[in-house]
Each structure stands twice: as structure tokens, then as C-alpha cells.
Amino acid sequence: MIRVDVRPEPIDVAAELAAHDAGGHGASASFIGRVRGDDGLVELFLDHHPVLTARGLDELATQAAARWRLGALTLIHRVGAMAPGDTIVLVLASSPHRAEALAVTEYLIDRLKTDVMLWKRETFADGRAAWVEQREGDHARAERWD
Amino acid sequence: MIRVDVRPEPIDVAAELAAHDAGGHGASASFIGRVRGDDGLVELFLDHHPVLTARGLDELATQAAARWRLGALTLIHRVGAMAPGDTIVLVLASSPHRAEALAVTEYLIDRLKTDVMLWKRETFADGRAAWVEQREGDHARAERWD
Amino acid sequence: MRIAYFAWVRERMGIAEEAVELPTGIATVGDLVRWLATRDARGARAFAEPHRIRAALGGAMVGADAVIGDAEEVALFPPVTGG
Amino acid sequence: MRIAYFAWVRERMGIAEEAVELPTGIATVGDLVRWLATRDARGARAFAEPHRIRAALGGAMVGADAVIGDAEEVALFPPVTGG
């Protein structure tokens, strides 16, 4: 079962985990990325192009399914305005064996950072707001998989 | 917050996740290992030496905390009789940054396989029961970290 | 044809999208960006640094030399900053 | 002193643990295993292959040459088969 979603609504991790688990899998790995309230950040806004994000996530899921034996995959990305502590992204990957579940989770979270079309704007307690610049480190991590 | 537990009672993943998350962390990775019903397996029994398992898990948690910046770590291993689909082991690792959360999860799950004193007995639908022999593959994976 | 703007390109343009009739001689995405940069003050602000602009045609990423042709939408935006 | 057995060693011994008085001359874990293997039929079954036996003294893994001394517990078991 592959489930991919991009949406402005909050991500209910426990509910997604329960739905993902319904089949029962030998090994499940997950990654949860949350908004960090560093440096007085009060809002993280993610802008996106709906067609490009949906296509990007679908392609990532398809690549992962072609590369590893997957029992189930859940890939949910939130967009729009978020507060510190909110879940931005959830990856749940299950496989009969642990190495695959861990590898696909790491692959997807690395790839998400570079392959999915999202733009971040940070707003701070003092009123400053700025669009985040591209970071080289993300590309270096993602290229390990090529 | 570091939480380590070895116990015969079922592991409630959603409840553990909620407790682990209470602090709010930038990145959380998890691994869930479950009993696989391969080849007609009906019961997995894990025997253990309480002092050795507790010490082994504590040492692993301490090593992980020394090696990576951890916001929180949950490490729970079930012992005793389990049925297919039951959760055997749960690792939840949180860190401000995703690379650490993923690395510590992979480290712990690899190490658990070799460093924690557990003995597996498999019982099958046809009545056969056998203690599992040591596998070389687990040691090869664990040694990558030395 | 429709142009969609994202992130700070949208903020500087002050609109999320607009319908335009391409002037004669505007064939590629690069031509379009150069034209927008000279069309008005907000365009000058949004497209002052063309190397910082990325584009998608019909939902696929393209380079500055991509021919717009009869695409329904050209999307213009900064490099992505990840998930 | 107490001997604790685990996994198939426990099954073959038929007991989880027992209190023993060590005979004179039994100083190390290896001595203990060899003695148990000759003590009775269940010991012969459990300790027929000493290279498949691992041991812990006072909760720490030790080799066959470890001196038992005044340890409260010697644990004897097969190689672990993981988590």
C-alpha cells in the first residue's frame, strides 16, 4: 500500500501509523520532521506548486518501490503556515526486513529535501520574515544515492 | 529523556510515540521490528537474562547519547512469548537534525541484534519448535560501526 | 498563456498568477523572464537576477532555453529550499 | 553458588537454575562446564559441545578461563541470537 499526500492540514502521526500498520510488516522505519522554534521562529510557511509537489512525491514513491521490497509506504508533506512543533513531513516505510525499511526511509528523507518543489519562508518573533536560501548540504546528501 | 525497557508486556507504539514526542523535537526517526509469520511460524519466544539485557540496553543507549546529539531516546524490547504481528522492538530517536536521528536509529537497531543477550525459539504450526542459530550477517552489520 | 509565480517571486510581483499575451519575439522561458524584468517596476524587482529564477512548463522543470510554444502555464520561482 | 541456564541449555538441563557446591578442583567456568557434562545424563546432553556454550559471571560475559571465585551466579547459555 503506497499512500502519498500533500496538504495544509495537520499530520496525525498516530493515525497514519495505525493505518500504515494495518497490514502487519516485519520491519517499519519512520521519520518525522518538525518545525523547530530556533532563533525565535514563530511561523514556517511552505509555498508549493501543487502539480510539481504531487509529481515529485509520486516519483519518489515509485523509485523507492522499484528499488526496495516495500510492504507499505506512507509519504505525507504538509504545506502552508505551520508553528514550531508541527509535523512538516512524515515518512513511514515497511518491509519484511529491517535493512530495507531503514534504507528506504533515509533515501526518501534525503530526496525530499531536494526533489520536492517547496519554498520555505521563516517569520520570527521580532517580525522579520525571510525566504530560506538553498543549502548546498542537502544536495550533497541527496547525491550519495545517484 | 532516555527511556529503556525490557518487558514481556505488549508494546503500545502510539502511546510510546506520544510520550517520546512530548518535548517536541526537530527530527524523529523510529524503527519497529515485528514478529513475522513466515513458514507457518505461530510463536516466537525470546529468552533473556534480565541483568544482561538491562545492562546491554543501558550501554547501547549511553553509547548513542555520547555519539550523537539526542533530544530523546526510547528503546523498548519485548521478551517472552509473542505471536506474528506483535512488536518485538521499538526504537525512537529524536534530535534537532535529521541525519543524527536516522543514524542513531540505524546504529541502535544494528547493535541490538548482536549486543543484547536474547535467545529466540520459533514454534511452527506443525508443532516443530527450534532455537534459532546465530547468524553471521548480523555481526557483519554491527561491525560497520566499530 | 498563464504565468504562475511562487515564493519571493510571487511576493515581488504582488500576484500569484496572471494571463498574458506574449509579445512577438518572446519564444523561450529566458525571453519571457527578460521581458518581465523590463515590463514594469515589480517585474524589475522580481527578475533582477535571472540566474536565481527557475521555471516549469506544463508541470515539468525546464531551462531558460525551453520554448514556451502552446504551453498553458509557465511557472517562475526561486530555487527550491526543500521539504 | 547458583548456576542459571538459558535457552536450549535450560531446556536440556530441565531447570532454570540450581544451587551447587563446587567440588574441589573446579576453579574456572571451563572446569564447571566439563564437570556438569560428566555429572549426569542431562548435563551430558546440555554440555556435549562446550564450544557452543557462553557464560556470564555476576552479570558480565566471560571466557572459559574465567575464575569463578566467590561469584554468586554463573550463567550458562548458547551464543545469543539477537533482538
Short mmCIF file of C-alpha atoms in Angstrom, two decimals:
data_model
loop_
_atom_site.label_atom_id
_atom_site.label_comp_id
_atom_site.label_asym_id
_atom_site.label_seq_id
_atom_site.Cartn_x
_atom_site.Cartn_y
_atom_site.Cartn_z
CA MET A 1 0.00 0.00 0.00
CA ILE A 2 1.52 3.30 -1.10
CA ARG A 3 0.00 6.49 0.27
CA VAL A 4 1.26 9.91 -0.82
CA ASP A 5 -0.28 13.19 0.26
CA VAL A 6 0.50 16.92 0.23
CA ARG A 7 -1.82 19.08 2.28
CA PRO A 8 -2.20 22.12 4.51
CA GLU A 9 -3.95 20.17 7.30
CA PRO A 10 -2.01 18.90 10.36
CA ILE A 11 -0.49 15.41 10.15
CA ASP A 12 -1.84 12.95 12.74
CA VAL A 13 1.19 10.70 13.18
CA ALA A 14 -0.53 8.12 15.40
CA ALA A 15 -3.47 7.76 12.97
CA GLU A 16 -1.14 7.44 9.99
CA LEU A 17 0.93 4.87 11.83
CA ALA A 18 -2.18 2.83 12.66
CA ALA A 19 -3.37 2.93 9.03
CA HIS A 20 0.09 2.08 7.73
CA ASP A 21 0.45 -0.80 10.19
CA ALA A 22 -2.87 -2.40 9.33
CA GLY A 23 -1.15 -4.98 7.14
CA GLY A 24 1.44 -6.00 9.71
CA HIS A 25 5.02 -5.80 8.49
CA GLY A 26 8.28 -7.36 9.64
CA ALA A 27 10.05 -4.03 9.95
CA SER A 28 8.85 -0.45 9.89
CA ALA A 29 11.03 2.61 9.92
CA SER A 30 9.82 6.16 10.14
CA PHE A 31 10.98 9.71 10.00
CA ILE A 32 9.12 12.70 11.40
CA GLY A 33 10.35 16.19 10.61
CA ARG A 34 9.01 19.01 12.76
CA VAL A 35 9.15 22.79 12.74
CA ARG A 36 11.97 23.95 15.04
CA GLY A 37 11.45 27.11 17.03
CA ASP A 38 15.13 28.12 16.74
CA ASP A 39 16.13 31.77 16.93
CA GLY A 40 12.62 32.88 17.84
CA LEU A 41 10.91 31.40 14.80
CA VAL A 42 7.12 31.72 15.16
CA GLU A 43 5.93 30.58 11.72
CA LEU A 44 7.23 28.43 8.92
CA PHE A 45 5.36 28.86 5.66
CA LEU A 46 5.86 26.34 2.85
CA ASP A 47 4.85 27.52 -0.58
CA HIS A 48 4.45 24.92 -3.31
CA HIS A 49 3.29 24.28 -6.87
CA PRO A 50 0.58 21.65 -6.46
CA VAL A 51 1.34 19.82 -9.71
CA LEU A 52 5.10 19.77 -9.10
CA THR A 53 4.86 18.63 -5.46
CA ALA A 54 2.37 15.87 -6.25
CA ARG A 55 4.51 14.70 -9.17
CA GLY A 56 7.71 14.89 -7.11
CA LEU A 57 6.32 12.82 -4.26
CA ASP A 58 4.75 10.27 -6.61
CA GLU A 59 8.05 9.84 -8.44
CA LEU A 60 9.95 9.41 -5.18
CA ALA A 61 7.50 6.77 -4.00
CA THR A 62 7.72 4.96 -7.34
CA GLN A 63 11.53 4.99 -7.29
CA ALA A 64 11.58 3.68 -3.73
CA ALA A 65 9.15 0.89 -4.59
CA ALA A 66 11.28 -0.10 -7.60
CA ARG A 67 14.49 -0.12 -5.57
CA TRP A 68 13.47 -1.89 -2.37
CA ARG A 69 10.96 -4.55 -1.35
CA LEU A 70 8.29 -2.46 0.30
CA GLY A 71 5.33 -3.77 2.24
CA ALA A 72 3.89 -0.29 2.63
CA LEU A 73 4.92 3.30 2.20
CA THR A 74 3.37 6.48 3.63
CA LEU A 75 4.75 9.81 2.49
CA ILE A 76 2.94 12.93 3.71
CA HIS A 77 4.13 16.51 3.37
CA ARG A 78 2.44 19.45 4.92
CA VAL A 79 2.40 22.86 3.20
CA GLY A 80 1.19 26.34 4.17
CA ALA A 81 1.63 28.00 7.55
CA MET A 82 3.00 25.96 10.47
CA ALA A 83 4.02 26.68 14.07
CA PRO A 84 7.04 25.31 16.00
CA GLY A 85 6.47 21.66 16.93
CA ASP A 86 4.15 20.98 13.98
CA THR A 87 4.97 17.94 11.87
CA ILE A 88 6.14 19.01 8.39
CA VAL A 89 6.85 15.62 6.90
CA LEU A 90 6.15 12.01 7.75
CA VAL A 91 7.80 9.01 6.11
CA LEU A 92 6.70 5.50 7.11
CA ALA A 93 8.31 2.60 5.29
CA SER A 94 7.72 -1.08 5.93
CA SER A 95 9.44 -4.11 4.53
CA PRO A 96 9.85 -7.74 5.52
CA HIS A 97 13.43 -6.89 6.55
CA ARG A 98 14.94 -4.11 8.61
CA ALA A 99 17.74 -3.06 6.27
CA GLU A 100 15.25 -2.19 3.50
CA ALA A 101 12.89 -0.30 5.81
CA LEU A 102 15.77 1.81 7.16
CA ALA A 103 17.37 2.39 3.75
CA VAL A 104 14.16 3.50 2.06
CA THR A 105 13.36 5.91 4.90
CA GLU A 106 16.80 7.50 4.70
CA TYR A 107 16.60 7.64 0.89
CA LEU A 108 13.21 9.32 0.92
CA ILE A 109 14.04 11.91 3.55
CA ASP A 110 17.26 12.85 1.74
CA ARG A 111 15.47 13.07 -1.59
CA LEU A 112 12.52 15.01 -0.23
CA LYS A 113 14.88 17.84 0.66
CA THR A 114 15.98 18.31 -2.94
CA ASP A 115 13.48 16.69 -5.30
CA VAL A 116 10.25 18.10 -3.94
CA MET A 117 9.40 21.61 -5.05
CA LEU A 118 8.89 23.61 -1.87
CA TRP A 119 9.86 27.08 -0.79
CA LYS A 120 10.26 27.98 2.89
CA ARG A 121 9.57 31.35 4.47
CA GLU A 122 10.51 31.90 8.10
CA THR A 123 8.87 34.50 10.33
CA PHE A 124 10.46 35.44 13.65
CA ALA A 125 9.12 36.88 16.90
CA ASP A 126 10.67 40.28 16.11
CA GLY A 127 8.64 40.49 12.89
CA ARG A 128 11.42 39.61 10.44
CA ALA A 129 10.30 37.32 7.61
CA ALA A 130 12.62 35.83 5.00
CA TRP A 131 12.58 33.17 2.31
CA VAL A 132 15.16 30.48 3.03
CA GLU A 133 18.08 30.26 0.59
CA GLN A 134 19.08 26.95 -0.99
CA ARG A 135 21.55 24.94 1.08
CA GLU A 136 24.41 23.05 -0.53
CA GLY A 137 24.44 20.38 2.17
CA ASP A 138 21.09 18.99 1.10
CA HIS A 139 22.35 18.41 -2.41
CA ALA A 140 25.48 16.66 -1.16
CA ARG A 141 23.37 14.22 0.88
CA ALA A 142 20.94 13.54 -1.94
CA GLU A 143 23.72 12.84 -4.44
CA ARG A 144 25.02 9.93 -2.40
CA TRP A 145 22.16 7.91 -3.90
CA ASP A 146 22.98 8.53 -7.55
CA MET B 1 14.88 11.95 28.03
CA ILE B 2 16.22 8.41 27.72
CA ARG B 3 13.79 5.56 28.31
CA VAL B 4 14.95 1.92 28.21
CA ASP B 5 12.73 -1.04 28.99
CA VAL B 6 12.71 -4.83 28.64
CA ARG B 7 9.40 -6.49 29.37
CA PRO B 8 7.01 -9.29 28.50
CA GLU B 9 4.03 -6.95 28.04
CA PRO B 10 2.93 -5.76 24.57
CA ILE B 11 4.49 -2.54 23.26
CA ASP B 12 1.97 0.25 22.59
CA VAL B 13 3.73 2.10 19.77
CA ALA B 14 1.30 5.03 19.61
CA ALA B 15 1.49 5.62 23.37
CA GLU B 16 5.29 5.42 23.34
CA LEU B 17 5.43 7.81 20.41
CA ALA B 18 3.19 10.30 22.22
CA ALA B 19 5.33 10.12 25.38
CA HIS B 20 8.55 10.39 23.39
CA ASP B 21 7.23 13.36 21.41
CA ALA B 22 6.12 15.32 24.45
CA GLY B 23 9.19 17.53 24.28
CA GLY B 24 8.85 18.35 20.58
CA HIS B 25 11.94 17.57 18.51
CA GLY B 26 13.18 18.75 15.14
CA ALA B 27 13.56 15.25 13.77
CA SER B 28 12.41 11.85 14.99
CA ALA B 29 13.28 8.54 13.45
CA SER B 30 11.90 5.21 14.51
CA PHE B 31 12.24 1.53 13.91
CA ILE B 32 9.62 -1.07 14.72
CA GLY B 33 10.51 -4.75 14.48
CA ARG B 34 7.64 -7.22 14.41
CA VAL B 35 7.24 -10.97 14.55
CA ARG B 36 6.97 -12.34 11.00
CA GLY B 37 4.65 -15.29 10.41
CA ASP B 38 6.97 -16.78 7.76
CA ASP B 39 6.93 -20.53 7.12
CA GLY B 40 3.94 -21.10 9.38
CA LEU B 41 5.51 -19.58 12.49
CA VAL B 42 2.93 -19.36 15.28
CA GLU B 43 5.06 -18.29 18.24
CA LEU B 44 8.34 -16.53 18.79
CA PHE B 45 9.73 -16.93 22.29
CA LEU B 46 12.58 -14.70 23.46
CA ASP B 47 14.52 -15.94 26.45
CA HIS B 48 16.78 -13.48 28.24
CA HIS B 49 18.97 -12.93 31.28
CA PRO B 50 17.37 -9.91 32.98
CA VAL B 51 20.64 -8.43 34.25
CA LEU B 52 22.42 -8.87 30.92
CA THR B 53 19.58 -7.47 28.79
CA ALA B 54 19.09 -4.45 31.05
CA ARG B 55 22.83 -3.78 31.07
CA GLY B 56 23.13 -4.29 27.31
CA LEU B 57 20.30 -1.86 26.52
CA ASP B 58 21.57 0.72 29.00
CA GLU B 59 25.05 0.58 27.49
CA LEU B 60 23.68 0.96 23.97
CA ALA B 61 21.62 3.98 25.00
CA THR B 62 24.64 5.52 26.74
CA GLN B 63 26.87 4.96 23.71
CA ALA B 64 24.27 6.50 21.40
CA ALA B 65 23.87 9.53 23.66
CA ALA B 66 27.64 10.02 23.73
CA ARG B 67 27.97 9.73 19.97
CA TRP B 68 25.05 11.83 18.71
CA ARG B 69 23.13 14.88 19.88
CA LEU B 70 19.95 13.27 21.13
CA GLY B 71 16.82 15.10 22.20
CA ALA B 72 15.17 11.89 23.34
CA LEU B 73 15.65 8.15 23.02
CA THR B 74 13.17 5.34 23.59
CA LEU B 75 14.44 1.76 23.43
CA ILE B 76 11.98 -0.98 24.31
CA HIS B 77 12.47 -4.70 23.81
CA ARG B 78 9.82 -7.28 24.42
CA VAL B 79 10.70 -10.75 25.73
CA GLY B 80 8.75 -13.95 26.32
CA ALA B 81 6.11 -15.46 24.00
CA MET B 82 4.91 -13.42 21.02
CA ALA B 83 2.59 -14.03 18.06
CA PRO B 84 3.07 -12.95 14.41
CA GLY B 85 2.47 -9.22 14.04
CA ASP B 86 3.50 -8.42 17.63
CA THR B 87 6.07 -5.67 18.07
CA ILE B 88 9.37 -7.10 19.33
CA VAL B 89 11.42 -3.96 19.45
CA LEU B 90 10.82 -0.23 19.25
CA VAL B 91 13.50 2.40 18.75
CA LEU B 92 12.53 6.08 18.77
CA ALA B 93 15.32 8.62 18.41
CA SER B 94 14.94 12.37 18.26
CA SER B 95 17.48 15.04 17.54
CA PRO B 96 17.45 18.64 16.38
CA HIS B 97 18.66 17.38 12.97
CA ARG B 98 17.56 14.57 10.72
CA ALA B 99 20.94 13.00 10.00
CA GLU B 100 21.53 12.29 13.70
CA ALA B 101 18.04 10.89 14.27
CA LEU B 102 18.40 8.50 11.34
CA ALA B 103 21.97 7.49 12.18
CA VAL B 104 21.25 6.71 15.81
CA THR B 105 18.21 4.63 14.87
CA GLU B 106 20.21 2.56 12.40
CA TYR B 107 23.08 2.20 14.87
CA LEU B 108 20.79 1.01 17.65
CA ILE B 109 18.86 -1.49 15.58
CA ASP B 110 22.09 -2.99 14.20
CA ARG B 111 23.64 -3.18 17.66
CA LEU B 112 20.54 -4.61 19.29
CA LYS B 113 20.86 -7.66 17.08
CA THR B 114 24.28 -8.53 18.44
CA ASP B 115 24.89 -6.73 21.72
CA VAL B 116 21.71 -7.58 23.58
CA MET B 117 21.58 -11.02 25.16
CA LEU B 118 18.50 -12.70 23.77
CA TRP B 119 17.73 -16.22 22.58
CA LYS B 120 14.97 -16.91 20.06
CA ARG B 121 12.85 -20.04 19.89
CA GLU B 122 10.48 -20.47 16.94
CA THR B 123 7.39 -22.67 17.06
CA PHE B 124 5.59 -23.59 13.84
CA ALA B 125 2.03 -24.62 13.01
CA ASP B 126 3.13 -28.24 12.50
CA GLY B 127 4.42 -28.37 16.09
CA ARG B 128 8.13 -28.05 15.33
CA ALA B 129 9.99 -25.83 17.78
CA ALA B 130 13.65 -24.85 17.47
CA TRP B 131 16.11 -22.41 18.96
CA VAL B 132 17.47 -20.05 16.30
CA GLU B 133 21.18 -20.42 15.49
CA GLN B 134 23.46 -17.38 15.44
CA ARG B 135 23.60 -15.62 12.07
CA GLU B 136 26.84 -14.23 10.67
CA GLY B 137 25.07 -11.42 8.80
CA ASP B 138 24.10 -9.65 12.00
CA HIS B 139 27.70 -9.47 13.11
CA ALA B 140 28.82 -8.09 9.77
CA ARG B 141 26.27 -5.26 10.01
CA ALA B 142 27.14 -4.43 13.61
CA GLU B 143 30.86 -4.28 12.88
CA ARG B 144 30.40 -1.46 10.39
CA TRP B 145 30.14 0.84 13.42
CA ASP B 146 33.43 -0.12 15.07
CA MET C 1 -0.97 31.83 -21.60
CA ARG C 2 -0.81 31.91 -17.82
CA ILE C 3 2.25 32.77 -15.71
CA ALA C 4 2.30 31.43 -12.12
CA TYR C 5 4.68 32.92 -9.54
CA PHE C 6 5.91 31.32 -6.33
CA ALA C 7 7.73 32.25 -3.11
CA TRP C 8 9.57 35.61 -3.24
CA VAL C 9 8.93 35.91 -6.98
CA ARG C 10 5.22 35.96 -6.17
CA GLU C 11 5.72 38.43 -3.31
CA ARG C 12 7.72 40.80 -5.51
CA MET C 13 5.21 40.50 -8.36
CA GLY C 14 2.37 41.06 -5.89
CA ILE C 15 0.23 38.41 -7.63
CA ALA C 16 0.06 34.60 -7.69
CA GLU C 17 -0.61 34.39 -11.42
CA GLU C 18 -1.62 36.37 -14.46
CA ALA C 19 -2.81 35.76 -18.01
CA VAL C 20 -0.59 37.33 -20.68
CA GLU C 21 -0.40 37.61 -24.45
CA LEU C 22 3.24 37.02 -25.34
CA PRO C 23 4.71 39.84 -27.48
CA THR C 24 6.22 38.86 -30.81
CA GLY C 25 9.79 37.63 -30.39
CA ILE C 26 9.26 36.06 -26.91
CA ALA C 27 9.86 32.38 -27.69
CA THR C 28 11.70 30.87 -24.71
CA VAL C 29 11.41 30.96 -20.93
CA GLY C 30 14.57 33.09 -20.89
CA ASP C 31 12.97 35.58 -23.29
CA LEU C 32 9.90 35.72 -21.03
CA VAL C 33 11.97 36.42 -17.90
CA ARG C 34 13.93 39.18 -19.67
CA TRP C 35 10.69 40.71 -20.95
CA LEU C 36 9.05 40.62 -17.50
CA ALA C 37 12.15 42.28 -16.00
CA THR C 38 11.67 45.29 -18.28
CA ARG C 39 7.85 45.39 -18.36
CA ASP C 40 7.30 47.27 -15.07
CA ALA C 41 8.78 48.09 -11.65
CA ARG C 42 7.56 44.92 -9.91
CA GLY C 43 8.99 42.82 -12.77
CA ALA C 44 12.30 44.61 -12.45
CA ARG C 45 12.30 43.75 -8.72
CA ALA C 46 11.32 40.09 -9.20
CA PHE C 47 13.62 39.31 -12.13
CA ALA C 48 16.67 41.50 -11.45
CA GLU C 49 18.79 38.31 -11.01
CA PRO C 50 17.73 35.87 -13.76
CA HIS C 51 20.25 33.23 -12.53
CA ARG C 52 18.15 32.91 -9.38
CA ILE C 53 14.99 32.06 -11.34
CA ARG C 54 13.81 28.55 -12.10
CA ALA C 55 10.91 27.57 -14.38
CA ALA C 56 8.40 24.83 -15.07
CA LEU C 57 6.41 24.34 -18.26
CA GLY C 58 3.21 22.32 -18.01
CA GLY C 59 4.33 20.96 -14.64
CA ALA C 60 7.87 19.92 -15.65
CA MET C 61 11.12 21.71 -14.77
CA VAL C 62 12.80 23.36 -17.77
CA GLY C 63 15.83 25.53 -18.53
CA ALA C 64 15.90 29.13 -19.78
CA ASP C 65 16.19 27.95 -23.39
CA ALA C 66 12.92 25.95 -23.28
CA VAL C 67 10.47 27.04 -25.97
CA ILE C 68 7.13 28.10 -24.49
CA GLY C 69 5.15 27.10 -27.58
CA ASP C 70 1.50 26.49 -26.71
CA ALA C 71 2.08 25.68 -23.02
CA GLU C 72 -0.89 26.64 -20.85
CA GLU C 73 1.29 27.61 -17.91
CA VAL C 74 4.79 28.88 -17.29
CA ALA C 75 5.70 28.77 -13.59
CA LEU C 76 8.53 31.04 -12.37
CA PHE C 77 10.11 30.71 -8.94
CA PRO C 78 13.38 30.68 -6.93
CA PRO C 79 15.47 27.52 -6.43
CA VAL C 80 13.58 25.22 -4.07
CA THR C 81 14.54 25.19 -0.42
CA GLY C 82 13.47 21.69 0.36
CA GLY C 83 10.99 19.74 2.40
CA MET D 1 26.88 -20.75 44.24
CA ARG D 2 23.99 -20.59 41.80
CA ILE D 3 24.07 -21.73 38.16
CA ALA D 4 21.47 -20.19 35.81
CA TYR D 5 20.67 -21.82 32.46
CA PHE D 6 19.12 -20.18 29.39
CA ALA D 7 17.57 -21.16 26.04
CA TRP D 8 18.31 -24.74 24.93
CA VAL D 9 20.83 -25.21 27.75
CA ARG D 10 17.94 -24.68 30.18
CA GLU D 11 15.67 -27.00 28.20
CA ARG D 12 18.27 -29.77 28.16
CA MET D 13 19.02 -29.31 31.86
CA GLY D 14 15.29 -29.30 32.63
CA ILE D 15 15.73 -26.48 35.17
CA ALA D 16 16.22 -22.70 35.05
CA GLU D 17 18.74 -22.66 37.87
CA GLU D 18 20.24 -24.65 40.69
CA ALA D 19 22.39 -24.13 43.79
CA VAL D 20 25.60 -26.17 43.78
CA GLU D 21 28.64 -26.73 45.97
CA LEU D 22 31.61 -26.73 43.62
CA PRO D 23 33.76 -29.85 44.00
CA THR D 24 37.44 -29.33 44.80
CA GLY D 25 39.44 -28.60 41.63
CA ILE D 26 36.65 -26.73 39.81
CA ALA D 27 38.11 -23.23 39.55
CA THR D 28 37.13 -21.80 36.17
CA VAL D 29 33.96 -21.61 34.07
CA GLY D 30 35.53 -24.16 31.70
CA ASP D 31 36.10 -26.53 34.63
CA LEU D 32 32.46 -26.10 35.65
CA VAL D 33 31.15 -26.88 32.15
CA ARG D 34 33.34 -30.01 31.89
CA TRP D 35 32.18 -31.13 35.34
CA LEU D 36 28.49 -30.58 34.51
CA ALA D 37 28.95 -32.56 31.25
CA THR D 38 30.04 -35.62 33.27
CA ARG D 39 27.77 -35.19 36.30
CA ASP D 40 24.59 -36.74 34.85
CA ALA D 41 22.68 -37.52 31.64
CA ARG D 42 21.03 -34.11 31.29
CA GLY D 43 24.42 -32.41 31.79
CA ALA D 44 25.93 -34.63 29.12
CA ARG D 45 23.12 -33.53 26.75
CA ALA D 46 23.42 -29.83 27.56
CA PHE D 47 27.22 -29.58 27.51
CA ALA D 48 28.22 -32.12 24.84
CA GLU D 49 29.59 -29.25 22.70
CA PRO D 50 31.46 -26.86 25.03
CA HIS D 51 32.39 -24.55 22.12
CA ARG D 52 28.67 -23.72 21.78
CA ILE D 53 28.43 -22.56 25.41
CA ARG D 54 28.82 -18.97 26.56
CA ALA D 55 28.99 -17.76 30.17
CA ALA D 56 28.40 -14.74 32.37
CA LEU D 57 29.77 -14.18 35.88
CA GLY D 58 27.94 -11.72 38.08
CA GLY D 59 26.16 -10.30 35.02
CA ALA D 60 29.23 -9.85 32.79
CA MET D 61 30.25 -12.03 29.83
CA VAL D 62 33.38 -14.09 30.50
CA GLY D 63 35.50 -16.73 28.74
CA ALA D 64 36.03 -20.36 29.73
CA ASP D 65 39.21 -19.48 31.64
CA ALA D 66 37.41 -17.03 33.96
CA VAL D 67 37.89 -17.93 37.63
CA ILE D 68 34.58 -18.41 39.42
CA GLY D 69 35.95 -17.32 42.80
CA ASP D 70 33.15 -16.16 45.09
CA ALA D 71 30.70 -15.19 42.31
CA GLU D 72 27.07 -15.57 43.35
CA GLU D 73 25.93 -16.67 39.90
CA VAL D 74 27.38 -18.37 36.86
CA ALA D 75 25.05 -18.14 33.84
CA LEU D 76 25.48 -20.71 31.05
CA PHE D 77 23.80 -20.36 27.65
CA PRO D 78 24.21 -20.66 23.86
CA PRO D 79 25.51 -17.80 21.68
CA VAL D 80 22.83 -15.11 21.55
CA THR D 81 20.53 -14.97 18.55
CA GLY D 82 19.77 -11.30 18.69
CA GLY D 83 16.95 -8.88 19.19
#
